[in-house]
Structures are given as C-alpha cells and as structure tokens.
Short mmCIF file of C-alpha atoms and ligand atoms in Angstrom, two decimals:
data_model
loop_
_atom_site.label_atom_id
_atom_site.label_comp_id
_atom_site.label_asym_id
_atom_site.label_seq_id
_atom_site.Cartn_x
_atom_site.Cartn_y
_atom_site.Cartn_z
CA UNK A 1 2.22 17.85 -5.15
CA UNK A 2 0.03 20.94 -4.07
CA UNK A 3 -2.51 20.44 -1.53
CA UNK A 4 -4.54 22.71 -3.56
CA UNK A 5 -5.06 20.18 -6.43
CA UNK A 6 -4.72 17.27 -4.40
CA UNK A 7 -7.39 15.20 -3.25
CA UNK A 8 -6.41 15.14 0.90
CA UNK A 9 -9.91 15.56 2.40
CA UNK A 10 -9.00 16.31 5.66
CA UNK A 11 -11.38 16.48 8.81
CA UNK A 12 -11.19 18.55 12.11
CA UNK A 13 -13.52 16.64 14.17
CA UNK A 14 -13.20 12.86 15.73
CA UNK A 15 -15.37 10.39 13.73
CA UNK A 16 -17.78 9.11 15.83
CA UNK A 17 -18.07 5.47 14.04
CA UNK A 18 -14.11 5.26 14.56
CA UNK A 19 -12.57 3.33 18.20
CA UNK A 20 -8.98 3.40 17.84
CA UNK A 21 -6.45 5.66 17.20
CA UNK A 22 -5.24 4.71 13.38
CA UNK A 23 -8.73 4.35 12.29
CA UNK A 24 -9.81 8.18 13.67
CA UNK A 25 -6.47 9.28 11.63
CA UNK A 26 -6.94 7.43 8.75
CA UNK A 27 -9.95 9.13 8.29
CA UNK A 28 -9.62 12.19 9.83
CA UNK A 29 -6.42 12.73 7.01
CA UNK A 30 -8.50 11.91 4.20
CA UNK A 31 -6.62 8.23 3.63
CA UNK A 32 -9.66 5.80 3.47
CA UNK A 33 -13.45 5.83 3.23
CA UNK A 34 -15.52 3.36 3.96
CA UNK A 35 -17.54 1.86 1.36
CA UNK A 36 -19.62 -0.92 3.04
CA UNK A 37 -19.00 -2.56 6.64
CA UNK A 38 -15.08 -3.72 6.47
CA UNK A 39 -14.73 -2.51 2.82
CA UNK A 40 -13.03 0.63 2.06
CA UNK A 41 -11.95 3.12 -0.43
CA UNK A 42 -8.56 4.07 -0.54
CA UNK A 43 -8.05 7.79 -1.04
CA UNK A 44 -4.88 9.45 -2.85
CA UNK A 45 -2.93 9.67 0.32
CA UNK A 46 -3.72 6.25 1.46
CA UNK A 47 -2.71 4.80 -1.08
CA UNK A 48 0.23 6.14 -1.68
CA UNK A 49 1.02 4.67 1.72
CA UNK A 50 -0.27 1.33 0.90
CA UNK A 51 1.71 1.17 -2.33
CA UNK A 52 4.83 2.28 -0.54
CA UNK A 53 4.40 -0.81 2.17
CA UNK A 54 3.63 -3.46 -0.57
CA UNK A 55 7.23 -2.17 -2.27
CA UNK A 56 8.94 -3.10 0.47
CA UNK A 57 7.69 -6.32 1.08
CA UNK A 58 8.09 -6.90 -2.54
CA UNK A 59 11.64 -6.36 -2.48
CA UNK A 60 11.99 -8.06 0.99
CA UNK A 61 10.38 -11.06 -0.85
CA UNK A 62 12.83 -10.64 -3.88
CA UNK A 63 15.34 -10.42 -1.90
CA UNK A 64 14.38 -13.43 -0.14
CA UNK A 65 14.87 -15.33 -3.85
CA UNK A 66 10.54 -15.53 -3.99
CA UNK A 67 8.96 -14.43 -7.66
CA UNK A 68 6.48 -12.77 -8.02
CA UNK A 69 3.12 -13.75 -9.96
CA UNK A 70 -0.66 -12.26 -9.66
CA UNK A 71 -3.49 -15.15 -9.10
CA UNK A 72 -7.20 -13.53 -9.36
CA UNK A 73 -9.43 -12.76 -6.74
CA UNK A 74 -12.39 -14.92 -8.18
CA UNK A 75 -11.60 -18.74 -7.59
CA UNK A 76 -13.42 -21.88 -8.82
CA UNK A 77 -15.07 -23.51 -5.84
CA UNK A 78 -13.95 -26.83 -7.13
CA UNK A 79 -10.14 -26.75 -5.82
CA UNK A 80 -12.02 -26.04 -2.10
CA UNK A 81 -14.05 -28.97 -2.84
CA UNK A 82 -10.96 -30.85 -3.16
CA UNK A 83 -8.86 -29.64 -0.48
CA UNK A 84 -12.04 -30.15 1.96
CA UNK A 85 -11.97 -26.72 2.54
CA UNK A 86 -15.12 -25.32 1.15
CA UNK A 87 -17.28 -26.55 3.37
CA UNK A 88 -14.82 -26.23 6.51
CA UNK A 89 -14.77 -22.52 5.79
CA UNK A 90 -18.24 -21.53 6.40
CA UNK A 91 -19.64 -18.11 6.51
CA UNK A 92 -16.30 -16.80 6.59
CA UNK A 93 -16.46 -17.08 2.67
CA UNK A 94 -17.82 -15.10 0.03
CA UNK A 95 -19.36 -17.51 -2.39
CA UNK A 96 -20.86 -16.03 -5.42
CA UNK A 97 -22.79 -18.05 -8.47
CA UNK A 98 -22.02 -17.38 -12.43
CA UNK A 99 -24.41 -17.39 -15.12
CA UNK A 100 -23.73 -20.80 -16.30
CA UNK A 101 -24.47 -21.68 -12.10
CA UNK A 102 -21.04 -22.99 -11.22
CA UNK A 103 -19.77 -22.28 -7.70
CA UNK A 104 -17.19 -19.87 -7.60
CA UNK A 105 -15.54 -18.20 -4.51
CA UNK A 106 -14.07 -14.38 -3.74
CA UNK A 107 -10.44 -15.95 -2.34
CA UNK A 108 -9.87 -15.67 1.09
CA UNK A 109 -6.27 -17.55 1.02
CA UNK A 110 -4.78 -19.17 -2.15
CA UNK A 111 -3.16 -23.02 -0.83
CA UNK A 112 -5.33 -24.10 -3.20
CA UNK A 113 -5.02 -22.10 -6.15
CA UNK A 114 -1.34 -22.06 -5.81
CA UNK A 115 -1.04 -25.72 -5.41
CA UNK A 116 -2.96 -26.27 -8.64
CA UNK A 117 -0.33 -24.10 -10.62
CA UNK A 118 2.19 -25.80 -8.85
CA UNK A 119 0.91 -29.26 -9.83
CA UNK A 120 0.47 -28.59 -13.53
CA UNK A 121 4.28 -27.28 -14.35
CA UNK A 122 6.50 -28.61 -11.56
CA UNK A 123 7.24 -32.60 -12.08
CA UNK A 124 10.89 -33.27 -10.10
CA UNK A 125 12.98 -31.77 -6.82
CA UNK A 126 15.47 -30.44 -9.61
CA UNK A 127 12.88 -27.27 -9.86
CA UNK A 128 12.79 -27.35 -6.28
CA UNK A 129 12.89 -25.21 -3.61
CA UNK A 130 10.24 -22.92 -5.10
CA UNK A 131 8.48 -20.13 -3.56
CA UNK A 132 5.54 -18.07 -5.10
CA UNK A 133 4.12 -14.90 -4.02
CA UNK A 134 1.49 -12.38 -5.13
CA UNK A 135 0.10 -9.81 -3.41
CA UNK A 136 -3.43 -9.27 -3.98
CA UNK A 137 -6.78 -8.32 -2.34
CA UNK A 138 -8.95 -11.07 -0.39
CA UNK A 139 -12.30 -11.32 0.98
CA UNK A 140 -13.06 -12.50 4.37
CA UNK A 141 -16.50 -12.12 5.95
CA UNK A 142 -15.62 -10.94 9.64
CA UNK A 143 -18.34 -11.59 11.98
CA UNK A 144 -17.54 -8.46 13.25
CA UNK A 145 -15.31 -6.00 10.84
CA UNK A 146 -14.10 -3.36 12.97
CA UNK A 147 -10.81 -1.11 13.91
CA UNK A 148 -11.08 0.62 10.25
CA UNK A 149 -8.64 -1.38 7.75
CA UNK A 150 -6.98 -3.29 10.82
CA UNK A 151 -9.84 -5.82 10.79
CA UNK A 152 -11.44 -5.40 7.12
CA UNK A 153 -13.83 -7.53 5.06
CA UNK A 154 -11.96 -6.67 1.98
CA UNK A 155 -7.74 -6.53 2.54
CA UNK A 156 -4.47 -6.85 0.50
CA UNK A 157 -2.49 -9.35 1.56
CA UNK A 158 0.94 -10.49 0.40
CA UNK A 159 1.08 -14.50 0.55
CA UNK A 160 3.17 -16.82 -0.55
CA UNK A 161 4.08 -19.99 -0.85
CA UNK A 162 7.08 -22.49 -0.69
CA UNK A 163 7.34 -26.06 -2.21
CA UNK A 164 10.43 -28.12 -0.84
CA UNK A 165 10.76 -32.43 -1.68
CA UNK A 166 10.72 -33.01 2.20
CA UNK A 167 10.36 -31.72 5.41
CA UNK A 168 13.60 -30.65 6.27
CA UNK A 169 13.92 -28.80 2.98
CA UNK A 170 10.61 -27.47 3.92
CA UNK A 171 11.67 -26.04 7.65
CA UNK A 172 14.68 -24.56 5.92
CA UNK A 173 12.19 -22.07 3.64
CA UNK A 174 10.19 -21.69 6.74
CA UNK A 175 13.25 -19.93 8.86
CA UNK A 176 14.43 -18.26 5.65
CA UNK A 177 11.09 -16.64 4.97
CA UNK A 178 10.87 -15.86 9.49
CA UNK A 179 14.26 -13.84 9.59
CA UNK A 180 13.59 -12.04 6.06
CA UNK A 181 9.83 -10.86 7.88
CA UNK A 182 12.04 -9.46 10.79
CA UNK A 183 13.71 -7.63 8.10
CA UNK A 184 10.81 -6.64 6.00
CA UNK A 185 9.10 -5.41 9.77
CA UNK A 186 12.44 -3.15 10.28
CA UNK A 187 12.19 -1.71 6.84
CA UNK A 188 9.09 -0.04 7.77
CA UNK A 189 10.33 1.11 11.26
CA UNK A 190 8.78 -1.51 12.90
CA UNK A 191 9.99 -4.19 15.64
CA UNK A 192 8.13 -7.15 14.84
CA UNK A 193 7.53 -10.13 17.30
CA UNK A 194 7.48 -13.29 16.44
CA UNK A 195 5.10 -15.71 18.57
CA UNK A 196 4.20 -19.19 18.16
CA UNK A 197 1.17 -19.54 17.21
CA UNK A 198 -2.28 -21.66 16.40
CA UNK A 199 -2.83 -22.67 12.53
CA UNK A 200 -6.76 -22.33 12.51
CA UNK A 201 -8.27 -23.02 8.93
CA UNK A 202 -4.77 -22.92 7.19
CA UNK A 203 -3.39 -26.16 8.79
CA UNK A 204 -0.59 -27.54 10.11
CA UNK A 205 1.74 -27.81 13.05
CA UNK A 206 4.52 -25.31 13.00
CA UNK A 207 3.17 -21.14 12.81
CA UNK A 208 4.77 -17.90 14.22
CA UNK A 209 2.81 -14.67 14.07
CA UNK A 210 4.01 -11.73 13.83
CA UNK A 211 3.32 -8.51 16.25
CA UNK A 212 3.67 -4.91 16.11
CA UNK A 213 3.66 -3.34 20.08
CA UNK A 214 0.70 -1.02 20.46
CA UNK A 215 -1.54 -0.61 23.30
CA UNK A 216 -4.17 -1.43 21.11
CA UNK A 217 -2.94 -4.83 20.22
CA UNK A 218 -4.87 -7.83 20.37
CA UNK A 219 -3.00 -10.23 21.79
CA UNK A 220 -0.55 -10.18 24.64
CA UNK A 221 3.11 -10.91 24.29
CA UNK A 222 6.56 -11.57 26.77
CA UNK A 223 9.94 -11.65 24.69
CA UNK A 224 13.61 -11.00 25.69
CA UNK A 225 14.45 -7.28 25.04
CA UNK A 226 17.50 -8.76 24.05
CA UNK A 227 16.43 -9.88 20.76
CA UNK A 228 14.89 -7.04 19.44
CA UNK A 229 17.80 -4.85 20.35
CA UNK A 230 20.70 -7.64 18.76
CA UNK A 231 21.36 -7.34 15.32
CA UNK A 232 20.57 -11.05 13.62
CA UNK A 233 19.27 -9.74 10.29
CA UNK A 234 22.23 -8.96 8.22
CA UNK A 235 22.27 -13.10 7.90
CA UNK A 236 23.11 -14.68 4.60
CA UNK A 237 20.07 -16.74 4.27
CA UNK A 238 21.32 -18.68 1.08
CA UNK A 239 23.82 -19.94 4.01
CA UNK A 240 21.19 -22.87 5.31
CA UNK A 241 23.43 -22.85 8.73
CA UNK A 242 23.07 -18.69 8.81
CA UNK A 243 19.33 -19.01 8.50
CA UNK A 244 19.33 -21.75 11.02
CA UNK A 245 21.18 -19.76 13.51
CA UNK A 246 19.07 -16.68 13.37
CA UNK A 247 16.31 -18.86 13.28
CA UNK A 248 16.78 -20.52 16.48
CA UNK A 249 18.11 -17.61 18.26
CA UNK A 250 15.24 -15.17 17.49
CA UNK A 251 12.83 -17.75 18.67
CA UNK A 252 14.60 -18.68 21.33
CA UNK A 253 12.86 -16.49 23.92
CA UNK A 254 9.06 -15.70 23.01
CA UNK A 255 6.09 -17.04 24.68
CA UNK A 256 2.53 -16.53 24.95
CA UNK A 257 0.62 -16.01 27.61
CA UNK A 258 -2.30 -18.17 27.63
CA UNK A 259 0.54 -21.36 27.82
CA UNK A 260 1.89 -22.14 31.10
CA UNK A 261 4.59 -24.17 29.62
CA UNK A 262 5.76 -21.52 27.56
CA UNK A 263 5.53 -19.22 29.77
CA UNK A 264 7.89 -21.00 32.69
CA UNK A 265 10.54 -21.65 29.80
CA UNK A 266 10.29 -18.11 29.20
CA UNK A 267 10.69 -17.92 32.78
CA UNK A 268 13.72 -20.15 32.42
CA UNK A 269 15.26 -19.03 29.56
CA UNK A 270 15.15 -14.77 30.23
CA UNK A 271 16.70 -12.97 32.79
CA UNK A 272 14.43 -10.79 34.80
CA UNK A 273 15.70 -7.93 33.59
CA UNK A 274 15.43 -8.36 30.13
CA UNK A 275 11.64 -9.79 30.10
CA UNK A 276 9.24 -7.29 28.22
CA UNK A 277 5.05 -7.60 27.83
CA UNK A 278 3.37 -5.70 25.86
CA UNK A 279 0.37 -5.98 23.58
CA UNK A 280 0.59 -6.49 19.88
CA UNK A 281 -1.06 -6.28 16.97
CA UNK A 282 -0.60 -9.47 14.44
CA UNK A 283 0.47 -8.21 10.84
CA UNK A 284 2.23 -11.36 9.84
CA UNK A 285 1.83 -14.96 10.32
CA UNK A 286 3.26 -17.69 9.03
CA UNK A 287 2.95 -21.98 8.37
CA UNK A 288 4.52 -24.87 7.60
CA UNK A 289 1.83 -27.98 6.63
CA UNK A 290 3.57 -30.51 5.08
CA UNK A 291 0.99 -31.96 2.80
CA UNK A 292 -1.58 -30.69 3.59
CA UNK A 293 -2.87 -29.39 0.42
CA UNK A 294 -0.71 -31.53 -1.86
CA UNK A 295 -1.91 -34.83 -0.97
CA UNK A 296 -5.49 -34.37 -1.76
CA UNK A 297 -5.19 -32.05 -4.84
CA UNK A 298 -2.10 -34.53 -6.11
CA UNK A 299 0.96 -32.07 -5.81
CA UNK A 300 3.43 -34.57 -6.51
CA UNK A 301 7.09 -34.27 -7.89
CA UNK A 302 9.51 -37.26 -8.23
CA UNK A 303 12.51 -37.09 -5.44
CA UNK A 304 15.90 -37.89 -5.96
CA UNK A 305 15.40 -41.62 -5.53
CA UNK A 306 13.10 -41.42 -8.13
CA UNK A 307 10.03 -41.98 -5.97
CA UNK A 308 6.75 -39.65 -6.63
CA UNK A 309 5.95 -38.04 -3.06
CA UNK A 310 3.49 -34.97 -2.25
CA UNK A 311 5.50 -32.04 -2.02
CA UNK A 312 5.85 -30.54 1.21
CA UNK A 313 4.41 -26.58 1.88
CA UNK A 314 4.18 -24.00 3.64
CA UNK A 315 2.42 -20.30 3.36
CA UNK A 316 3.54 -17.29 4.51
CA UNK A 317 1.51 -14.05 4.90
CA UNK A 318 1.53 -9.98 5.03
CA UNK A 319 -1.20 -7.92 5.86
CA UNK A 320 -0.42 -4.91 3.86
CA UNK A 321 -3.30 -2.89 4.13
CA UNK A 322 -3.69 -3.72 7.79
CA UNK A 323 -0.02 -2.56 8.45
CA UNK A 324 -0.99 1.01 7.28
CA UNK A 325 -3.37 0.96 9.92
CA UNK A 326 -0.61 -1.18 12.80
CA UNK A 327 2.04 1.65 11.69
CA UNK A 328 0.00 4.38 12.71
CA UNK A 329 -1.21 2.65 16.13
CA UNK A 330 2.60 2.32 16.67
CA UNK A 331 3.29 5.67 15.90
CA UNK A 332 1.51 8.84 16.40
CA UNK A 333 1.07 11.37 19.03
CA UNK A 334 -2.12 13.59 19.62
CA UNK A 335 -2.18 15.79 17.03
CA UNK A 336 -1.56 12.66 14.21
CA UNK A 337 0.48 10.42 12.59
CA UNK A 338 3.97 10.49 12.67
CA UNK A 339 5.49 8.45 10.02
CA UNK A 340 8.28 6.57 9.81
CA UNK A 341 10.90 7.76 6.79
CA UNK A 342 10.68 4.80 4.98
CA UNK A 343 6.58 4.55 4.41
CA UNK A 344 5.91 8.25 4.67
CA UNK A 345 3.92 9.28 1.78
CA UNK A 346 5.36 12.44 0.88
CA UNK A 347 9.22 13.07 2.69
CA UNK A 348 8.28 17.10 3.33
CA UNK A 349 5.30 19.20 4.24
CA UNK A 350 6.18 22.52 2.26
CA UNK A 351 4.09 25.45 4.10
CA UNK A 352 3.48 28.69 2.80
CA UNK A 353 2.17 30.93 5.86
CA UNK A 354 0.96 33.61 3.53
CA UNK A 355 -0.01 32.59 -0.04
CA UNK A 356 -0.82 35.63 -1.87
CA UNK A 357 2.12 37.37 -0.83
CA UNK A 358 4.73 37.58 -3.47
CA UNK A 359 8.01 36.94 -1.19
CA UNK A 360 6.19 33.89 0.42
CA UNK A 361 4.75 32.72 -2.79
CA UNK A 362 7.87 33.22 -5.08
CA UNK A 363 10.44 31.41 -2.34
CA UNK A 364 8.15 28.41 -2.09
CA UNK A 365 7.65 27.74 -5.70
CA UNK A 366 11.41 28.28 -6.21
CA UNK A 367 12.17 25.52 -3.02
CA UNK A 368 9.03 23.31 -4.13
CA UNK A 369 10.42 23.04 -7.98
CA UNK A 370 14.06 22.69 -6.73
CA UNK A 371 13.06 19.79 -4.65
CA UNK A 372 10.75 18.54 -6.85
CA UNK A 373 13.35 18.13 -9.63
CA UNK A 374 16.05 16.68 -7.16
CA UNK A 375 13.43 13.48 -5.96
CA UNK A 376 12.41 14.90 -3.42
CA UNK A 377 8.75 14.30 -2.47
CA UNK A 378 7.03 17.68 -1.21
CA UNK A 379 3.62 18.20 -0.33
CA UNK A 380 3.40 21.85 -0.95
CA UNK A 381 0.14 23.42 1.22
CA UNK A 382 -0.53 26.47 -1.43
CA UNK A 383 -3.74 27.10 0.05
CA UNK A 384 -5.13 30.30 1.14
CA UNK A 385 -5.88 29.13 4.74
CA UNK A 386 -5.02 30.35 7.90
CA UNK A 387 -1.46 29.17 9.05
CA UNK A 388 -3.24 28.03 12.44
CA UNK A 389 -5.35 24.73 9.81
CA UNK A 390 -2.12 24.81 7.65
CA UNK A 391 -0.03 23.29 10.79
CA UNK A 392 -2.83 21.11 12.49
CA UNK A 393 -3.57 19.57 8.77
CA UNK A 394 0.43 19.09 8.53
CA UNK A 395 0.95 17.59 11.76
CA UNK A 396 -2.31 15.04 11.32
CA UNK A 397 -0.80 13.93 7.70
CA UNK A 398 2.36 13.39 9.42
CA UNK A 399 5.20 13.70 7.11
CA UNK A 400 8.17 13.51 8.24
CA UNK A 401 9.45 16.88 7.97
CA UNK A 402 7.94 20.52 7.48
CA UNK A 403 9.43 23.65 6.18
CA UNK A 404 7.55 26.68 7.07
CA UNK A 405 8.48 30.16 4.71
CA UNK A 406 6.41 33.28 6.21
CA UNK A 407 7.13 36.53 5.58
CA UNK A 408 8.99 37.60 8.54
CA UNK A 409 11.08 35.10 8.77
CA UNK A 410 11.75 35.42 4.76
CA UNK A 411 13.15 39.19 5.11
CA UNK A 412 15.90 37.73 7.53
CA UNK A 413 16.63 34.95 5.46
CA UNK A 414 15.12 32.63 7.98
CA UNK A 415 13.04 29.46 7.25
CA UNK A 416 11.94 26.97 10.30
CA UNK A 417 12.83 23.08 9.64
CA UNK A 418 11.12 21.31 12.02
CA UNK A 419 11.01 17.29 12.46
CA UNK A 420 7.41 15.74 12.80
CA UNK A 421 8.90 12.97 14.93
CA UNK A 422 10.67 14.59 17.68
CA UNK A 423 9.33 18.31 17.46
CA UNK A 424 12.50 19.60 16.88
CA UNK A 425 12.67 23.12 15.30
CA UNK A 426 15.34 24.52 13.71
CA UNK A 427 15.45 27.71 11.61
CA UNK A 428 17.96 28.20 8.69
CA UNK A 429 18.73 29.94 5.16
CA UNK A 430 17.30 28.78 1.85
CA UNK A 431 20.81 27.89 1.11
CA UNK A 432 20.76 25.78 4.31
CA UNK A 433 17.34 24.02 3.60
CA UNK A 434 18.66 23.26 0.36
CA UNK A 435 21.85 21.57 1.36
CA UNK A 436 20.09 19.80 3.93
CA UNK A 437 17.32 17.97 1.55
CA UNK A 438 19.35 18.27 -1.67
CA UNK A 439 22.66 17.90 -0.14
CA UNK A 440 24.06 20.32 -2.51
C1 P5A B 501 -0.73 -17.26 5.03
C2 P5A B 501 -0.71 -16.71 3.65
C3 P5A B 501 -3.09 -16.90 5.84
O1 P5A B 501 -4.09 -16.60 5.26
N1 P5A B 501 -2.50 -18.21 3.88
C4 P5A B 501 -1.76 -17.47 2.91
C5 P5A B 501 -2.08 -17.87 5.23
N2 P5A B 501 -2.76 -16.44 7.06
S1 P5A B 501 -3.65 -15.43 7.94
O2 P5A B 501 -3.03 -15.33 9.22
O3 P5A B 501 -5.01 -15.83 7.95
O4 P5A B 501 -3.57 -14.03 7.24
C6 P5A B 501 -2.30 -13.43 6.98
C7 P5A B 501 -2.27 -11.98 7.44
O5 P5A B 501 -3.30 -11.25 6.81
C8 P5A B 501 -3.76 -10.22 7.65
N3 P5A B 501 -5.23 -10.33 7.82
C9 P5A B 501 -6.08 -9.29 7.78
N4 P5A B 501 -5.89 -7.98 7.55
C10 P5A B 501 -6.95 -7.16 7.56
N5 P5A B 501 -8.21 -7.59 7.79
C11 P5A B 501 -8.47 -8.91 8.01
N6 P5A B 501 -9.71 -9.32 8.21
C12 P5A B 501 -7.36 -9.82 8.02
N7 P5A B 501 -7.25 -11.15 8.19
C13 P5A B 501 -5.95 -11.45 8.07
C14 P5A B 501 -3.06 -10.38 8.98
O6 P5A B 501 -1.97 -9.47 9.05
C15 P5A B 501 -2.55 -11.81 8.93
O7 P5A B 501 -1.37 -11.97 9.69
#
C-alpha cells in the first residue's frame, strides 16, 4: 500500500477527549473515529487490525473443533421474555420497536438466540458435544462508555457456545475452550491471565476472566510467574485427561484480590518468589451455567438412557475490538504503538527520505513491488514530506519493521533496517534487505 493513496489520517497532537494510552494512539494513527459516545468508526488501518485479531480467534476456535455460524444483531424480545432476561437487563439494553410494534432488541449476548437454534435441530446426546460460535457486533448501553474501544457502546465480540448431555461433559468443554484462550491470547503476543471470576447477568457458578497486564488495567491480579513462563499449551485437547491436566494446573495458582480466601491459598500454594501483581485488563471471560437457559426456553435432548433432560451450557467470550485497544496498552512506548508480528497491520514501513529524487524513488518502487509480489505486506510512505513526519508517523503506526532508502546511504549501497520493537538499527545492501524479508 502507499501512504499516499491510503486513507491513514494521522494526527500530531494528543486528543484532548482521549485518557489512556491506546485510545490517544488509536486516534492519533488514524485507526478509529468516534461516531457517537462508545460507538466508533473503524478507519482502514483499524480495521485491518481488527480483522487480523478476529482471524486468529477464528482459527483458535476451529482449531478448538467450534463452527462457525453468523446470528444477527437485531433479536426478537420474546426469547428475553422467556429466559427472564428482558426485564433483568435494564437500561443496559437497546430496545428498539418495528412498524408492526413488536419488541425487538439490539443483542447484547446471544444464550438466548443460540439456545433457540439449538432447540429446533438438536434432539439426542448422539449430536452432542456441540459448540457454536459467531463473531459479531453487540450493543451494550455503558453508563459510562469510556477508554476509546476498550469500554464501547457498540463492540465485536466473538461468543460461543457449548451444549454437553450433563455436567461433567459440560466442565470438559469448559477447560477445553480455557487452555485453547491461553493459546488464542499467545497468538497475538499476549500473556493472558486467567482469574476466577463473578457471572453477573450471564449466570451461573463456574467463570474465569481473562487479563492482559497493563498499568491501565481494571482489575488487580496475583498469579505464579511460573505459569505463564511453563509451556502447557501444546496439549491435545481431544485427550479429555490432557485438557484436564492443563486445566487444573493453569488454575492452580490465581487469585483475586478482593477474596481473602483466595488470596491465603495463593499464599499457600506460591512460593514467594514466584508471586506476581499486576493490573489487568479483562478481554476474555468465560461460563459454565448448566441450565440456565435451557430449562426455561425447553433445550432438551434425550440422554443415553433415553430420558429427555435440559442440556447443559456454557458461553464463552472474546472481546475483539476491545483487544485492539488491550494490545496497544500492553505494548507501546512514547512515540506509539509497537505491534506485535502476528496482529501488525502491515509487516514493513517502506520510507523513502527523498521522493522526487530518481535514485530514492526508483530503489523503493523496485523493493516495494519485489515485496509486494513475494507476500510481503509494505506500507510504502511515498509522500513528499519531510523525513523528520515520515519517521514520527512510522513509529506512531507501529509496524514492525522500517526500511529507510535516502540518497546517501543509496550511493554506498546502504539501506537502514531498523526493528520498531527493540530500536535496533542495522544498515545493509538491497541484496541484504531482500534476503532478509524474501529470504531469497
Ligand atoms: C460470554 C459470551 C458474555 O457476554 N455471553 C456470550 C458471555 N460475557 S461478557 O464478559 O459480558 O463479555 C465478553 C467479553 O466482551 C468484551 N466486552 C466489551 N468490549 C468492549 N466494550 C464493552 N462495553 C464490552 N463489554 C464486554 C470483554 O472482553 C468481555 O470479556
């Protein structure tokens, strides 16, 4: 792509209406703009991001044996009425008349919507376990939106949902989907957390959430540094004993603060040396609630003794668009985002120091196509700026890396590779860069 026909409105100055760190970068390189309070526009560059996050929790989820459907955003208020959950919801809910007057709702969660699908096709435990996923925008109406896409009216989230004939069917998904989250977490460059936690309006008794460290975070969080440095993830979880194990040991050590109890068996349980707090920001959270939803909206399949019983859920969430937000807060510096490999939205910032002069112009177009053609994502900054707003914009977007061609350096054969992350410069022939991104 060429910065000069791409759509990257970048700004110099801090946004005043912005309080943390990822939402002053988000907007200051041109990724979001707001629309109304909590509801945002997502601008070339930010959603290439976004797009690149939900494809690896797709996969993650794939991986994880879940399929993939699409439910709308627009729900019938009737399921809620069933569940008991449109009037426990309250103002939290979007709820929006048609023209024929029939209550209809802008989703904030689907237990319902899924459990109604569920219901109408799946009769026996033979097309059991089952676990659905979409990932699709919701509304929520936050008292008090704030913290840019972090805390948003309107969000993508990925949920899904399992269906198992009992309970202990049921805790098996649950671990399954908890160790492939670590993964999905690590995929991004992220160390996830994973707390116990309350199950507020979704229900239930057994939750984890989720955290991303950042000194931003919301909530507060002690775990064994143990954990996050052993590797548990490469675990078979078709094995039910594999996802057991990992299971247990990754929760073995976590706590909360707020919980004395937890917080002495962490006490217990981790030696002193290997306790960690730090704050965290929640970008996944998880529940098991039996039944929940199927008993009153008649989710029933016949077990294997030929009995009809409510089948037994739980629902498991993402919050994409958040994490584009929680990524940055986890990593950036004070000139802008750094990100990781994996999410980045272009994998090299192609600078041309000069642009008008021939050399300069002629050995970039030659490295931008040759990249281009090999897969190689390039963000080529054509413009005729000075060099000084050429790096500053390059460093805010944060790609990974950046290859700078001026004409000094050119006449020598000499072009600077430097790494976004850890500053690292190095300078090198065409051939060199070429071999390095192209490995040929
Ligand atoms: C689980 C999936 C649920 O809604 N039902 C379906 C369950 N859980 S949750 O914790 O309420 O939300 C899941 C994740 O969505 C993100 N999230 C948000 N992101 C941005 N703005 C918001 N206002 C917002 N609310 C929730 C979080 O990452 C949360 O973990």
């Amino acid at each position: 792509m060429r910065f000069s026909r791409y759509f990257l409105p970048t700004m110099k100055d801090t946004p005043s209406e912005a309080q943390i760190v990822s939402h002053r970068y988000m907007l200051r390189a041109g990724m979001v703009r707001q629309a109304s309070a909590g509801i945002y526009s997502w601008l070339p560059m930010g959603l290439k991001v976004l797009r690149n996050i939900e494809q690896i929790v797709r996969e993650e989820q794939n991986a994880a044996g879940c399929n993939e459907v699409l439910m709308p955003t627009i729900q019938s208020a009737d399921l809620w009425r069933q569940s008991g959950r449109y009037d426990d919801y309250g103002k939290e809910m979007l709820r929006i008349t048609d023209r024929h007057d029939r209550d209809m709702l802008f989703g904030p969660t689907n237990e319902e919507l899924i459990t109604d699908i569920f219901r109408r096709e799946v009769k026996s435990y033979k097309d059991l376990p089952l676990n659905l996923y979409h990932i699709q925008w919701k509304f929520r109406d936050e008292v008090r939106p704030r913290f840019g896409v972090m805390r948003g009216r309107e969000f993508l989230m990925k949920d899904g949902y399992s269906f198992d004939v009992d309970k202990e069917a049921a805790e098996l998904a649950y671990k399954r989907v908890f160790v492939s989250y670590l993964r999905t977490f690590r995929r991004m460059g992220l160390t996830a957390i994973p707390m116990q936690a309350d199950t507020g309006p979704i229900g239930g008794d057994l939750s984890h959430e989720f955290l991303i460290q950042a000194d931003t975070g919301e909530s507060e969080v002690f775990f064994d540094s143990d954990i996050v440095e052993r590797d548990v993830f490469s675990a078979d979880l078709s094995k039910p004993e594999a996802a057991n194990e990992a299971f247990d040991y990754l929760t073995s050590a976590y706590a909360r603060t707020d919980e004395t109890h937890e917080q002495s068996l962490y006490e217990a349980q981790v030696p002193e040396e290997r306790r960690r707090q730090r704050r965290g920001i929640e970008v996944g959270h998880i529940f098991y609630f039996g039944t929940k939803y199927s008993e009153p909206l008649n989710g029933l399949v016949m077990n294997e003794q030929g009995q009809e019983v409510p089948v037994h859920m739980g629902s498991y969430g993402i919050g994409v668009s958040r994490l584009v937000g929680g990524i940055i807060e986890a990593s950036h510096d004070e000139r802008g985002i750094i990100w990781p490999e994996e999410v980045a939205p272009f994998h090299i910032g192609l600078i041309n120091l000069k642009t008008g002069d021939d050399a300069c112009d002629q050995a970039c177009e030659g490295l931008y196509s040759k990249l281009s053609a090999g897969g190689v994502e390039t963000l080529y900054d054509d413009r005729k700026e000075r060099a000084g707003a050429k790096f500053a914009d390059m460093d805010l977007i944060g790609l990974p890396w950046q290859v700078v061609i001026g004409p000094r350096g050119l006449e020598k054969d000499e072009i600077e590779v430097k790494n976004r992350a850890t500053g690292e410069k190095e300078v090198m022939s065409m051939g060199a860069v070429l071999n390095r991104f192209l490995g040929a």
